[in-house]
Short mmCIF file of C-alpha atoms and ligand atoms in Angstrom, two decimals:
data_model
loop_
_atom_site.label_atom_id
_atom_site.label_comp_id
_atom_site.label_asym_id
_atom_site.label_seq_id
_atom_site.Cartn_x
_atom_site.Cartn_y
_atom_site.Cartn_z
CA UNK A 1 -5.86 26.77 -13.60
CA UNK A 2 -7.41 24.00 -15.57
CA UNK A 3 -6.05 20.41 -16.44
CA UNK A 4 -7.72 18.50 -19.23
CA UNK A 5 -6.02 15.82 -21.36
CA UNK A 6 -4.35 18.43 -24.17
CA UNK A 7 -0.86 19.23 -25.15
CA UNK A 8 0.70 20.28 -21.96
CA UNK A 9 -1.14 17.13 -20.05
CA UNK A 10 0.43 14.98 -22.60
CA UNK A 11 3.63 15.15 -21.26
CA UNK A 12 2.31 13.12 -18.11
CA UNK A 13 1.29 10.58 -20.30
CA UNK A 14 4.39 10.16 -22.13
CA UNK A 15 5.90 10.20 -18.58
CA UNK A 16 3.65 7.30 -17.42
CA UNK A 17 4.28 5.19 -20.37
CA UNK A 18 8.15 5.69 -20.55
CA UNK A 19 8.16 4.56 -16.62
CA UNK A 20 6.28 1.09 -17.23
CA UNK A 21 8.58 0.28 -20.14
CA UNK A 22 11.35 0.96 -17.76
CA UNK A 23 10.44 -3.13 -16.54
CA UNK A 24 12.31 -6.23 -16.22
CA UNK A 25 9.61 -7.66 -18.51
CA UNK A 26 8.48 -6.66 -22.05
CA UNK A 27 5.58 -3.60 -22.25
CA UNK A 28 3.11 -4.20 -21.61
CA UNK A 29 3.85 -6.05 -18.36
CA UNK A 30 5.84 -4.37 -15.41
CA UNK A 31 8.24 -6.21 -13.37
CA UNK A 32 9.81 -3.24 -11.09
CA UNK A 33 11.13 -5.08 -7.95
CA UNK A 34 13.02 -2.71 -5.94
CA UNK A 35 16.93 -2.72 -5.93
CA UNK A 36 16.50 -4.49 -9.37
CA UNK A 37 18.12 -3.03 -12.11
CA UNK A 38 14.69 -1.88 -13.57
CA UNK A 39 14.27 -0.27 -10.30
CA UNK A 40 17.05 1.76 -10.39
CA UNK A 41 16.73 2.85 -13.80
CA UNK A 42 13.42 4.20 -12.97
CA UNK A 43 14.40 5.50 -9.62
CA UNK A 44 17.07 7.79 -12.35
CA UNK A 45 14.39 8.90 -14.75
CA UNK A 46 11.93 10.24 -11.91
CA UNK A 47 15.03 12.19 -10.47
CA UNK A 48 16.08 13.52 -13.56
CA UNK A 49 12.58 14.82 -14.20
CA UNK A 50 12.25 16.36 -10.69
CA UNK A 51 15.44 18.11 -11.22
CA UNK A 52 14.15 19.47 -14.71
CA UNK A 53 10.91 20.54 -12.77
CA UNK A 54 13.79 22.64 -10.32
CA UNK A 55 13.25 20.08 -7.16
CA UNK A 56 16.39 19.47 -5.18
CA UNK A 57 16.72 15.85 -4.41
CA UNK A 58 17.63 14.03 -0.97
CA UNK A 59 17.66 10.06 -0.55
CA UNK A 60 17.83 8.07 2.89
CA UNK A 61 19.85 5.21 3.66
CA UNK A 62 17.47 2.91 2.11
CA UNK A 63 16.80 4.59 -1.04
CA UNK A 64 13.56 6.98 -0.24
CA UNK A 65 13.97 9.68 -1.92
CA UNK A 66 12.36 13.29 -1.11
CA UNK A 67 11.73 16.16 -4.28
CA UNK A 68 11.93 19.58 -2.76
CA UNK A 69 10.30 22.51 -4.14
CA UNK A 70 11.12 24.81 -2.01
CA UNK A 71 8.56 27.22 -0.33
CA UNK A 72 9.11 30.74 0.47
CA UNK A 73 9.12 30.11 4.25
CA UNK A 74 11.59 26.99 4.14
CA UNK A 75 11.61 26.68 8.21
CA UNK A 76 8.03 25.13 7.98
CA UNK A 77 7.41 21.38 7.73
CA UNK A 78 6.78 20.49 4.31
CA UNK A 79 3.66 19.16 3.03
CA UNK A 80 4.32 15.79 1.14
CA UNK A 81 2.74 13.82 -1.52
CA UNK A 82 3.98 10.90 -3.86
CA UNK A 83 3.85 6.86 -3.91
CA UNK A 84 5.97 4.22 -5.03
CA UNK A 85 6.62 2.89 -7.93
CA UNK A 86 8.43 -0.19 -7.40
CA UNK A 87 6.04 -2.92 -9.01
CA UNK A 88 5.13 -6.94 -8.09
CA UNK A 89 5.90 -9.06 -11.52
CA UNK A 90 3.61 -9.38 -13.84
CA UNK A 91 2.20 -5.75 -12.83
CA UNK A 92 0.73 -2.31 -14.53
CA UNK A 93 1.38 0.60 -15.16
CA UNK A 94 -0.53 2.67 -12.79
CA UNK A 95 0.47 1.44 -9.40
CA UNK A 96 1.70 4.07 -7.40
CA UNK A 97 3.52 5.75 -10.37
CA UNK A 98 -0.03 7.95 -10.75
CA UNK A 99 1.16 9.00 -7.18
CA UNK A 100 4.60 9.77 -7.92
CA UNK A 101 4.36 11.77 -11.50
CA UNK A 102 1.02 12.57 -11.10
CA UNK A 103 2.33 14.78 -7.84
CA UNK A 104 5.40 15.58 -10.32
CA UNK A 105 2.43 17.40 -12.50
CA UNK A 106 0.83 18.42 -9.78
CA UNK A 107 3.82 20.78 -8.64
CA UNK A 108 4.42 21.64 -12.52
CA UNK A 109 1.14 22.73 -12.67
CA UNK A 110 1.71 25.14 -9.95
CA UNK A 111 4.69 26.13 -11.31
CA UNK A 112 3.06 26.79 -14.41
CA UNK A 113 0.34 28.68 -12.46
CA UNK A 114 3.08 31.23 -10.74
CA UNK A 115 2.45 30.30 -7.44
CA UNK A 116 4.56 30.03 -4.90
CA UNK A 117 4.16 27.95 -1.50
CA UNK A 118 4.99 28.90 1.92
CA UNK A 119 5.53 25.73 2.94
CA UNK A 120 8.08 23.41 0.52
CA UNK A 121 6.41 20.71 -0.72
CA UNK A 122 8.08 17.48 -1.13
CA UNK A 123 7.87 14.65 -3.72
CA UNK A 124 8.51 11.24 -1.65
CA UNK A 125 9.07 8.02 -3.61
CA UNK A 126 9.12 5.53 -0.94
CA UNK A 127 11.14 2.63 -1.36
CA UNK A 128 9.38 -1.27 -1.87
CA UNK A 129 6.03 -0.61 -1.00
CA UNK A 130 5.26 -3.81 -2.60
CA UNK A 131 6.05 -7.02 -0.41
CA UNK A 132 7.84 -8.69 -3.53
CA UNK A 133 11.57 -9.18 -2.33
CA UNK A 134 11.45 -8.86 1.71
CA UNK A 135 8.27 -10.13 1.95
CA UNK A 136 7.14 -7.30 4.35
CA UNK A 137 4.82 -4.30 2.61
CA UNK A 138 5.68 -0.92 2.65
CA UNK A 139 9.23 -1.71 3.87
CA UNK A 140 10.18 2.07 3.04
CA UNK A 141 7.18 4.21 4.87
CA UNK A 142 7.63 1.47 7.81
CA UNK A 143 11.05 2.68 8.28
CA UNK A 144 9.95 5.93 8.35
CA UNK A 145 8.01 5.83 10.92
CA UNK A 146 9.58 3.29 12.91
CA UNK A 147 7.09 0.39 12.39
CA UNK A 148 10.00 -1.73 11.46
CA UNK A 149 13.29 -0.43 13.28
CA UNK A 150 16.36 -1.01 11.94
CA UNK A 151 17.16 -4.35 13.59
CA UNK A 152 14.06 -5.88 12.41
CA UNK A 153 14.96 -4.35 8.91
CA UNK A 154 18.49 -6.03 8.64
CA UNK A 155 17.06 -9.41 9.32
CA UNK A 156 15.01 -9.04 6.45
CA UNK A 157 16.03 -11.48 3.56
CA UNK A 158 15.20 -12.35 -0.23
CA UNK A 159 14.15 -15.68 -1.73
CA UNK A 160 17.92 -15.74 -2.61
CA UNK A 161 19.28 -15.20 1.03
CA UNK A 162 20.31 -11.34 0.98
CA UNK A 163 19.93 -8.53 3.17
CA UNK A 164 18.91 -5.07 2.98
CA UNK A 165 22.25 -4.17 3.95
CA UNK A 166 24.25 -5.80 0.46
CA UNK A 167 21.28 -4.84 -1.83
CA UNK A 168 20.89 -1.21 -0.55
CA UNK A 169 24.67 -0.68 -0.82
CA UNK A 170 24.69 -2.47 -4.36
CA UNK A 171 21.68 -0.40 -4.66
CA UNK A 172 23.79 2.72 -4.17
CA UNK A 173 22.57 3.52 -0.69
CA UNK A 174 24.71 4.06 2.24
CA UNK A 175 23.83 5.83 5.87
CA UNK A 176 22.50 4.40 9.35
CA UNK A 177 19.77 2.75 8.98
CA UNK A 178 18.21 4.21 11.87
CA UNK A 179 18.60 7.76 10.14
CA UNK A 180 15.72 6.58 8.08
CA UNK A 181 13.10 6.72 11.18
CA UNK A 182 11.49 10.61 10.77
CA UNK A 183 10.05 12.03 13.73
CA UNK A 184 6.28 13.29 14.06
CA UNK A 185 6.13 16.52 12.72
CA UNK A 186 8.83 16.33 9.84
CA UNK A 187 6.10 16.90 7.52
CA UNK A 188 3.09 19.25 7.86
CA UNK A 189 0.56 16.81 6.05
CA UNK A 190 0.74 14.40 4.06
CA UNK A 191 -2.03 13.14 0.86
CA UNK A 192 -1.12 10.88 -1.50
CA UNK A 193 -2.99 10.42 -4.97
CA UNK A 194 -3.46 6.80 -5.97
CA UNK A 195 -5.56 4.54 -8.75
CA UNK A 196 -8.55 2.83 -6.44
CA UNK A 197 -8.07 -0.66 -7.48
CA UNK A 198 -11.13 -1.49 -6.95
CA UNK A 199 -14.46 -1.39 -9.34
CA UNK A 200 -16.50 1.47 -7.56
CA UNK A 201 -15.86 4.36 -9.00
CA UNK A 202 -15.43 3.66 -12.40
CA UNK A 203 -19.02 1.64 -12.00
CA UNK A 204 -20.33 4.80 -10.16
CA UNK A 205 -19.28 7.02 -12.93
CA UNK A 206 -17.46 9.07 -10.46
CA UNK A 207 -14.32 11.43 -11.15
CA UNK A 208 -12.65 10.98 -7.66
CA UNK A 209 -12.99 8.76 -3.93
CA UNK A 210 -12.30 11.32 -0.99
CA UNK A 211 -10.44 8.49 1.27
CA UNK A 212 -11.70 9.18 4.99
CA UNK A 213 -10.17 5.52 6.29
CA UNK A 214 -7.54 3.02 4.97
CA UNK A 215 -8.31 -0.62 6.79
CA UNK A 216 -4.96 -2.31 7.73
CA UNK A 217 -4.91 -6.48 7.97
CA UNK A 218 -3.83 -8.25 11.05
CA UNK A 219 -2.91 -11.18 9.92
CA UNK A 220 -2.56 -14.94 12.26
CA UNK A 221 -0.94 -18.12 11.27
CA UNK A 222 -2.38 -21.35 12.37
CA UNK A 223 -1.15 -24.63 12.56
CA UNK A 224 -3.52 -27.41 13.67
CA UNK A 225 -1.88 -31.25 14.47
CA UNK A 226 -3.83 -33.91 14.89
CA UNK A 227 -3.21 -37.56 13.96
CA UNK A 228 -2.78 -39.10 10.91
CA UNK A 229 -4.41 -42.44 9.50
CA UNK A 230 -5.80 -44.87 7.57
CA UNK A 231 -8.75 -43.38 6.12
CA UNK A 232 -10.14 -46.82 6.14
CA UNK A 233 -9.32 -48.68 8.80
CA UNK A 234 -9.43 -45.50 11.39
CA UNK A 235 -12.66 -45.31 12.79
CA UNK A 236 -14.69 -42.54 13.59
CA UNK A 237 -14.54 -41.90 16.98
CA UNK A 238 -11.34 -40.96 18.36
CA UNK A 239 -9.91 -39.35 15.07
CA UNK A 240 -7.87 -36.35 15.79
CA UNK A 241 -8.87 -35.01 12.09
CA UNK A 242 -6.67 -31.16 11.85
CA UNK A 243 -8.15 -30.73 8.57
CA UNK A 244 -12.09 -30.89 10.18
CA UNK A 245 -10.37 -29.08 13.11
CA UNK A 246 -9.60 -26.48 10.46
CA UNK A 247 -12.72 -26.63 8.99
CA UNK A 248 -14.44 -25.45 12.12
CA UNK A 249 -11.84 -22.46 12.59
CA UNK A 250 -12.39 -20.86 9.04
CA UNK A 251 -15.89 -21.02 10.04
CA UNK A 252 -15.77 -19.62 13.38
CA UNK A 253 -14.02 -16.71 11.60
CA UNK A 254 -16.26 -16.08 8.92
CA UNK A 255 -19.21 -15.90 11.54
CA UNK A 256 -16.92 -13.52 13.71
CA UNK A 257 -16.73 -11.24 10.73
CA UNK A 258 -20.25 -11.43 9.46
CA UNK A 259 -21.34 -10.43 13.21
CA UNK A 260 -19.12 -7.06 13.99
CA UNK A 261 -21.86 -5.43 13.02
CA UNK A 262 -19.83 -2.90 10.39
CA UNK A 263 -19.68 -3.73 6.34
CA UNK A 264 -16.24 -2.97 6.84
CA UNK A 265 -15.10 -6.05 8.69
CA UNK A 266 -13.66 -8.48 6.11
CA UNK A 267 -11.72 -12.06 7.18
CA UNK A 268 -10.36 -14.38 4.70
CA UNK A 269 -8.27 -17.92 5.13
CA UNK A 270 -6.26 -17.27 1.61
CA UNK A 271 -3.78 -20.73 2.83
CA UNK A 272 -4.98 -24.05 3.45
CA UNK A 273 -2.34 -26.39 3.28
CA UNK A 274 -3.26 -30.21 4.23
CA UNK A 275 -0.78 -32.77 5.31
CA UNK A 276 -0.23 -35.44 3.83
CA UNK A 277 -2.38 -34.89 1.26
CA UNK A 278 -3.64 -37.96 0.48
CA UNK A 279 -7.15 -39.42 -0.81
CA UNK A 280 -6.84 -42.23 1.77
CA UNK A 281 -5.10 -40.40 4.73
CA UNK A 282 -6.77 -38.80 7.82
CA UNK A 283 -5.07 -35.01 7.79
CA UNK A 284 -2.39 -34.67 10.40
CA UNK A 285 -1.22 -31.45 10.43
CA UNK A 286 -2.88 -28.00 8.27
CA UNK A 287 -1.16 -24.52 8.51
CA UNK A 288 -3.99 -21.94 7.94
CA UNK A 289 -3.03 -18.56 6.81
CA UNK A 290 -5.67 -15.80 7.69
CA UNK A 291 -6.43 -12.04 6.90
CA UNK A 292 -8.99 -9.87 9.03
CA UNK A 293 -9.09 -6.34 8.04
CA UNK A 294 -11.39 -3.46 9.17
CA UNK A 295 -11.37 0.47 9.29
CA UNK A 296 -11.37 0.42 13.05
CA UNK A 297 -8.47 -1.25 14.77
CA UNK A 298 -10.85 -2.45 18.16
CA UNK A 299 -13.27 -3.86 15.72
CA UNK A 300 -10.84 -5.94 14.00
CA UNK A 301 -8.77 -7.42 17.15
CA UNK A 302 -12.40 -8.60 18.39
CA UNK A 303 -12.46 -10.81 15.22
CA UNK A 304 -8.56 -11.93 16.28
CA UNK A 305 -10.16 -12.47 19.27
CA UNK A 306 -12.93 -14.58 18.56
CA UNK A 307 -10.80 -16.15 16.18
CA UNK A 308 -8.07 -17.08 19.44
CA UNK A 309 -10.61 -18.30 21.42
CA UNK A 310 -12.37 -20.95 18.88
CA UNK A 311 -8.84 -21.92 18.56
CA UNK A 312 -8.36 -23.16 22.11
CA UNK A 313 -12.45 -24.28 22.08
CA UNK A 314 -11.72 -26.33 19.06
CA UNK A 315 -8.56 -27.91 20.55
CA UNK A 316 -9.94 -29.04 23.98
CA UNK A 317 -13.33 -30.40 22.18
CA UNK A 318 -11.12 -32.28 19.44
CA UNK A 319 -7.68 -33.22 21.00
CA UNK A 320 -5.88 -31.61 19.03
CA UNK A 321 -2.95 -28.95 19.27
CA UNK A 322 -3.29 -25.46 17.52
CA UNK A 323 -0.47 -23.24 18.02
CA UNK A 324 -1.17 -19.67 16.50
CA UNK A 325 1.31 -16.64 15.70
CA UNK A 326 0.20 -13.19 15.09
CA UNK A 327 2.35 -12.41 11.52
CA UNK A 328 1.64 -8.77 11.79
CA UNK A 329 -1.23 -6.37 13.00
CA UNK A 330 -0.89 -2.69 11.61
CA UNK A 331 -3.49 -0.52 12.78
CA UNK A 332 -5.89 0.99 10.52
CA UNK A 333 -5.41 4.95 9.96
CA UNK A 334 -8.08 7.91 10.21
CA UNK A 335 -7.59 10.34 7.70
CA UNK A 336 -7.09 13.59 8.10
CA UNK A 337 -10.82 16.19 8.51
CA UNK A 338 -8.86 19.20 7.17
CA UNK A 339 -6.96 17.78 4.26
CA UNK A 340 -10.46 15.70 3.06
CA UNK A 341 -12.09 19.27 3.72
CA UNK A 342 -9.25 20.48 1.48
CA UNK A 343 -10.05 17.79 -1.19
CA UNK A 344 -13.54 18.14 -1.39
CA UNK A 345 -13.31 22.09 -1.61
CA UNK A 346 -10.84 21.11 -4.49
CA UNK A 347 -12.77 18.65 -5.89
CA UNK A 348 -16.02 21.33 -6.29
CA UNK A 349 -13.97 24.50 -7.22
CA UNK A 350 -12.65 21.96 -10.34
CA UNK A 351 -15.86 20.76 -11.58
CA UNK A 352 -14.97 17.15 -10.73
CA UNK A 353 -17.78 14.30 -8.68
CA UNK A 354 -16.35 13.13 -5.58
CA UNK A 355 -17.21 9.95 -3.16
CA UNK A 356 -15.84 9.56 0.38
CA UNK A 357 -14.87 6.00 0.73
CA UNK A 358 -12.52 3.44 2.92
CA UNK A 359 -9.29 2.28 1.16
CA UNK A 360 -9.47 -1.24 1.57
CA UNK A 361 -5.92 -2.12 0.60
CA UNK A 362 -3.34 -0.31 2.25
CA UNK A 363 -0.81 2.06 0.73
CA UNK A 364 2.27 3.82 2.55
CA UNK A 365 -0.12 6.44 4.08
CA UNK A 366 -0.93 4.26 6.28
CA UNK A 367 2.07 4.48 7.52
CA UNK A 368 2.92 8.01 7.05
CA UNK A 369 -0.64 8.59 9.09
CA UNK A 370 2.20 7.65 12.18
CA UNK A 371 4.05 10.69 12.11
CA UNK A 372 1.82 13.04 9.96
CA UNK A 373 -2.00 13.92 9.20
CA UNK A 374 -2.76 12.18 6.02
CA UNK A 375 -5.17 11.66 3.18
CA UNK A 376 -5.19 9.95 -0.09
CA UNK A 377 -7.12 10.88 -3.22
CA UNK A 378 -8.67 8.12 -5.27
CA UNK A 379 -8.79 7.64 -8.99
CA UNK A 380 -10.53 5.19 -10.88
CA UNK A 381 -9.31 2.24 -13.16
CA UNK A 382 -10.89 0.34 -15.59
CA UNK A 383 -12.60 -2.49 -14.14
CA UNK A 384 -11.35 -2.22 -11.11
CA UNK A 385 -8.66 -4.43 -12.08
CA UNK A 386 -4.76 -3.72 -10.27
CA UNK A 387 -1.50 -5.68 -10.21
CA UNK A 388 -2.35 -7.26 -13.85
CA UNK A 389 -0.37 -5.94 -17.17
CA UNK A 390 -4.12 -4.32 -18.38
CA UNK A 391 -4.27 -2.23 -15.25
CA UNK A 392 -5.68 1.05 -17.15
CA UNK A 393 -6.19 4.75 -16.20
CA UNK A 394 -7.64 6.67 -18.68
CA UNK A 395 -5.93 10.40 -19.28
CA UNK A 396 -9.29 11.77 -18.28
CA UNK A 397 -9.36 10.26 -14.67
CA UNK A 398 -5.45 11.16 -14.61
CA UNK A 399 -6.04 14.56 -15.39
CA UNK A 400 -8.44 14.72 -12.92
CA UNK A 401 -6.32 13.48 -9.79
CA UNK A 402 -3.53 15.73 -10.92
CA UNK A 403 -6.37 19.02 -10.73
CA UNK A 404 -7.53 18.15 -7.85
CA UNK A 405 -3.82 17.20 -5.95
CA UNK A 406 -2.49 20.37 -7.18
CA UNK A 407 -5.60 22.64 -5.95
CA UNK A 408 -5.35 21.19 -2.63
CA UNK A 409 -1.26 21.03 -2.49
CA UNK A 410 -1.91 25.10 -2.94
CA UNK A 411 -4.00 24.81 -0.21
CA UNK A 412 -2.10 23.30 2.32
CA UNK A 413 1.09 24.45 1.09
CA UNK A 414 -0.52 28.33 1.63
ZN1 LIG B 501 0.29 1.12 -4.80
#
């Protein structure tokens, strides 16, 4: 079992390129935002080929949708791969999609091989792992694993003021919502195959990153309010300054990060927004917007720690009033020894260079690492670059996921 770019690979390609012009916006841009009608069209052509590749096809209430091959012991928990492939605007055509018919090929390639699993193995598509219309990542694997119940899910609303519950059922999708939640154990493992989106491994020259951690942000909102001015006749002392206030806090984080001690510890303020906003008037109100991430979830809450606690220091010192609110805080996810051991024996037996590395952004594995061991098997892109229409994946690098996935689905799947 071999795959190289070459006349059956090709297919893939053609696969991969019919998929991004399925887009609300012209090729080479993709604009895939889910419930859209671009979504569904593509959610159609991915079914269609699963069903030509013999997969029988379940959806949940909210539109995930599970590709069954069936294994010869169909009792046993299936081992699952796949991605997403809704898309933010202005997007690529490599985002998650690799995942999705690159595990499609995967399972062909099998196919093509004769063998036949013991366990099933199961294409997911998970729906709106982009944050683009609810504003909440990875709505779809959330669900699943009951990050986000169902209540929490309904309230959920688009710039345009609509639910989950009209677009799903415009969407096609119908069900309790809580029938979406699967319990631990509903799949055996889980690895899912993904462009890196980052720089290394194309700069490294190597075929494939081995992920052994995906970091997961915690992410606080911060609203300093001070007092407003003249910034001429106010004098200095006494000024109740937020935006100085808020000067001190992004600092105070960026010295919390820099001292965990781990390279993996990253905190950014990505929102500084200043009120009024004038040349000649004291600041008297800024909303910060901040992002600490890390590999290990203790590590991380002692930056939101340190972070809290310069808050209240900087409000008693400078009279002013910082109110904070924790937006979200995922834990990070561990991945899986055996199914990396299972990679890395794949990776050898096809020839291919590996790396271990962290994922730094997060993908719905993180959330499937809930209710199922999980891994995820890099790929590199040109540049690095991701979520931009020149996002590129060469065939090569494609073919060599797709070896790799397959080997190791054969593995796990027995
Ligand atoms: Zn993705």
């Amino acid at each position: 079992m071999s795959v190289r770019p070459g006349p059956t690979f090709d297919a893939l390609t053609a696969e991969l390129a019919a998929l991004a012009q399925t887009s609300a916006a012209e090729p080479p841009v993709v604009t895939r935002v889910v419930f859209s009608e671009a979504d569904l069209r593509a959610r159609a052509y991915v079914k269609a080929l699963c069903t030509e590749a013999g997969l029988s096809i379940k959806e949940d209430a909210i539109g995930n949708t599970f590709a069954r091959w069936q294994g010869s012991d169909p009792e046993l928990a299936p081992i699952g791969t796949g991605s997403h492939i809704d898309a933010i605007p202005n997007a690529g055509s490599y985002d998650g999609t690799v995942g999705v018919l690159g595990g499609l090929e995967a399972i062909r390639v099998l196919q093509r091989a004769g063998f036949r699993p013991q366990r099933s193995i199961e294409l997911v598509t998970f729906t709106a792992e982009e944050p683009t219309r609810f504003g909440i990542g990875c709505m779809g694997s959330r669900m699943m694993a009951s990050v986000l119940s169902s209540q929490q899910a309904l309230a959920l609303l688009d710039k345009e003021g609509r639910g989950l519950e009209e677009l799903r059922a415009q969407a096609g999708f119908a069900g309790a919502l809580e029938s979406v939640a699967l319990p631990t154990g509903s799949f055996h493992q889980f690895v899912e195959l993904h462009i890196e989106q980052g720089p290394l491994l194309e700069e490294e020259g190597i075929d494939l990153g081995l992920v052994t951690h995906i970091a997961a942000p915690a992410s606080l909102r911060i609203i300093i309010e001070g007092e407003g001015g003249h910034a001429g006749a106010r004098l200095m002392p006494g000024r109740k300054d937020a935006l100085a206030a808020a000067a001190e806090l992004i600092l105070a984080l960026e010295s919390a990060a820099k001292s965990s001690g781990a390279i993996d510890t990253v905190a950014t303020v990505g929102v500084c927004e200043v009120f009024p906003g004038a040349v000649n008037s004291i600041p008297s109100r800024v909303h910060l917007e901040t992002d600490i991430r890390d590999t290990d979830g203790a590590r991380r809450d002692s930056v939101l720690n340190a972070l809290a606690t310069a808050c209240a220091d900087t409000a008693k010192r400078r009279g002013v009033r910082v109110t904070t609110k924790l937006v979200n805080a995922d834990p990070p996810a561990k991945c899986d020894p055996a199914i990396v051991q299972a990679l890395e024996t794949s990776a050898r037996e096809a020839g291919r260079t590996y790396k271990k590395m962290v994922s730094r952004a997060y993908h719905d594995s993180l959330f499937m690492a809930r209710i199922a061991p999980v891994a995820m098997l890099f790929i590199p892109c040109r540049g690095g670059v991701s979520h931009r229409p020149d996002e590129y994946a060469s065939p090569e690098w494609i073919a060599g996921g797709v070896d790799v996935l397959a080997r190791t689905l054969a593995k796990l799947a027995g």
